[in-house]
Coordinates of C-alpha atoms in Angstrom, one line a residue:
X236 CA 107.0 6.8 129.9
X237 CA 110.0 7.5 132.1
X238 CA 112.9 5.3 132.9
X239 CA 115.2 5.5 135.9
X240 CA 118.6 6.3 135.3
X241 CA 121.4 6.4 138.0
X242 CA 124.7 9.2 137.6
X243 CA 127.1 8.8 139.5
X244 CA 128.6 12.2 140.8
X245 CA 132.1 12.9 142.7
X246 CA 132.0 13.4 146.4
X247 CA 132.3 17.2 146.2
X248 CA 129.5 17.6 144.3
X249 CA 127.6 14.8 145.9
X250 CA 128.1 17.2 149.2
X251 CA 126.8 20.7 147.1
X252 CA 124.1 19.4 145.9
X253 CA 122.7 17.7 149.5
X254 CA 122.7 21.3 150.0
X255 CA 121.2 23.1 147.3
X256 CA 118.5 19.4 147.1
X257 CA 115.3 22.0 148.2
X258 CA 116.6 24.4 145.3
X259 CA 117.1 22.8 142.4
X260 CA 114.7 19.3 140.6
X261 CA 117.9 17.7 139.3
X262 CA 115.8 15.2 136.8
X263 CA 114.8 18.5 135.6
X264 CA 118.3 19.8 135.7
X265 CA 119.6 16.7 134.0
X266 CA 117.2 16.1 131.1
X267 CA 117.8 19.8 129.8
X268 CA 121.3 19.6 130.2
X269 CA 122.1 16.2 128.6
X270 CA 118.9 17.1 125.5
X271 CA 120.7 20.5 125.3
X272 CA 124.3 18.1 124.7
X273 CA 122.5 15.6 122.5
X274 CA 120.8 18.1 120.2
X275 CA 124.1 20.2 119.9
X276 CA 126.2 16.6 118.8
X277 CA 122.6 15.2 116.3
X278 CA 123.1 19.2 114.9
X279 CA 126.8 18.8 114.2
X280 CA 126.4 15.2 112.8
X281 CA 123.7 16.6 110.3
X282 CA 126.1 19.6 109.2
X283 CA 128.9 16.7 108.8
X284 CA 126.2 15.0 107.0
X285 CA 125.4 17.7 104.5
X286 CA 128.3 19.2 103.7
X287 CA 129.1 15.4 102.9
X288 CA 126.9 15.4 100.9
X289 CA 127.0 18.8 99.7
X290 CA 130.8 18.0 98.6
X291 CA 128.7 15.1 97.1
X292 CA 127.0 17.1 94.9
X293 CA 130.1 19.6 93.7
X294 CA 132.1 17.3 92.6
X295 CA 129.0 16.1 90.6
X296 CA 128.5 19.0 88.9
X297 CA 132.0 20.1 88.4
X298 CA 132.6 16.5 86.4
X299 CA 129.2 17.0 84.6
X300 CA 130.1 20.8 83.4
X301 CA 133.7 19.2 82.0
X302 CA 132.0 16.7 79.9
X303 CA 129.5 19.9 78.8
X304 CA 132.4 22.2 78.0
X305 CA 134.3 19.3 75.9
X306 CA 131.1 18.6 73.7
X307 CA 131.0 22.1 73.2
X308 CA 134.1 22.6 72.2
X309 CA 134.1 19.0 70.2
X310 CA 131.1 20.5 68.6
X311 CA 132.7 24.2 67.3
X312 CA 135.9 22.2 66.4
X313 CA 133.5 20.1 64.4
X314 CA 131.8 23.7 63.6
X315 CA 135.1 25.2 62.6
X316 CA 136.1 22.6 60.3
X317 CA 132.4 22.6 58.2
X318 CA 132.9 26.2 58.0
X319 CA 136.4 26.6 56.1
X320 CA 135.3 23.8 53.9
X321 CA 132.8 26.3 52.4
X322 CA 134.2 29.7 53.7
X323 CA 136.1 32.2 51.1
X324 CA 139.4 32.3 50.8
X325 CA 139.1 35.8 52.3
X326 CA 136.9 35.4 55.1
X327 CA 139.2 32.1 56.4
X328 CA 142.1 34.3 56.4
X329 CA 140.1 36.6 58.4
X330 CA 138.9 33.8 60.7
X331 CA 142.8 32.4 60.8
X332 CA 143.4 35.7 62.4
X333 CA 140.5 37.0 64.1
X334 CA 140.8 37.2 68.4
X335 CA 137.3 36.7 69.5
X336 CA 136.3 39.2 72.6
X337 CA 133.4 39.7 74.4
X338 CA 131.3 39.8 71.5
X339 CA 131.0 37.8 68.7
X340 CA 128.1 38.0 67.1
X341 CA 128.9 42.3 66.5
X342 CA 132.0 40.7 65.3
X343 CA 132.0 42.8 60.9
X344 CA 132.3 39.0 59.2
X345 CA 131.0 36.7 61.7
X346 CA 129.1 38.1 63.7
X347 CA 125.8 36.6 61.9
X348 CA 127.6 33.2 61.8
X349 CA 128.2 33.6 65.2
X350 CA 124.4 34.8 66.6
X351 CA 122.6 31.9 64.3
X352 CA 125.0 29.5 65.9
X353 CA 124.4 31.1 69.3
X354 CA 120.3 31.6 68.9
X355 CA 119.9 27.6 68.0
X356 CA 121.3 26.8 71.5
X357 CA 119.4 27.7 74.9
X358 CA 122.4 27.0 76.5
X359 CA 124.7 29.6 75.0
X360 CA 122.1 31.6 74.1
X361 CA 122.1 32.8 77.6
X362 CA 123.5 36.0 78.0
X363 CA 125.7 36.7 80.8
X364 CA 124.7 40.2 82.7
X365 CA 122.2 42.3 81.5
X366 CA 124.7 42.5 78.6
X367 CA 122.2 40.8 75.5
X368 CA 125.4 40.0 73.5
X369 CA 127.5 39.7 76.3
X370 CA 128.8 35.4 75.8
X371 CA 129.1 32.7 78.6
X372 CA 131.3 29.9 79.3
X373 CA 129.7 28.1 76.2
X374 CA 129.8 30.1 74.3
X375 CA 134.0 31.0 74.7
X376 CA 134.3 27.7 75.0
X377 CA 132.8 26.5 71.4
X378 CA 134.6 29.4 69.4
X379 CA 137.5 27.8 71.0
X380 CA 137.1 24.9 69.6
X381 CA 135.6 26.4 66.4
X382 CA 139.4 28.4 65.8
X383 CA 140.7 25.1 66.4
X384 CA 138.7 23.7 63.3
X385 CA 139.8 26.3 61.5
X386 CA 143.4 26.1 62.0
X387 CA 142.9 22.6 61.6
X388 CA 141.6 22.6 57.7
X389 CA 144.1 25.4 57.2
X390 CA 147.1 23.7 57.9
X391 CA 146.1 20.6 56.0
X392 CA 145.3 22.4 53.0
X393 CA 148.0 25.3 53.4
X394 CA 151.2 24.0 51.7
X395 CA 148.7 22.4 48.7
X396 CA 147.6 26.0 47.6

């Protein structure tokens, strides 16, 4: 149902409208103009809301990523400590000097160990790019923790040897 609306216009606009009354349906012109303006305003508000929603999603994912990375670091640290307790002295010395690279599964001493760890974890097993031996950020975080676990173990026992 159509509703009547009264609008006010300045005198000079009213005079021009009076001259062109037969050429324009002012009701339709007004309806189209107002509909367009309202649509633009609604679209703008929708974009703002989507950006706010997207910002909230991004912040949540950042927090979850940080928690996940911390978990991989802690697991790596515990595994490094466990590995160090069982490692041969020469392997332990190698691991202490070892500098991780992009392909830890190909290391001559530690490669088999890391290949097994990575294959046993769905997230770490996800390879970056097309090269199946490249590691992702979770593997790197795990290895950082692993190296710290080995280092902590060594600092505890080295003076007792």
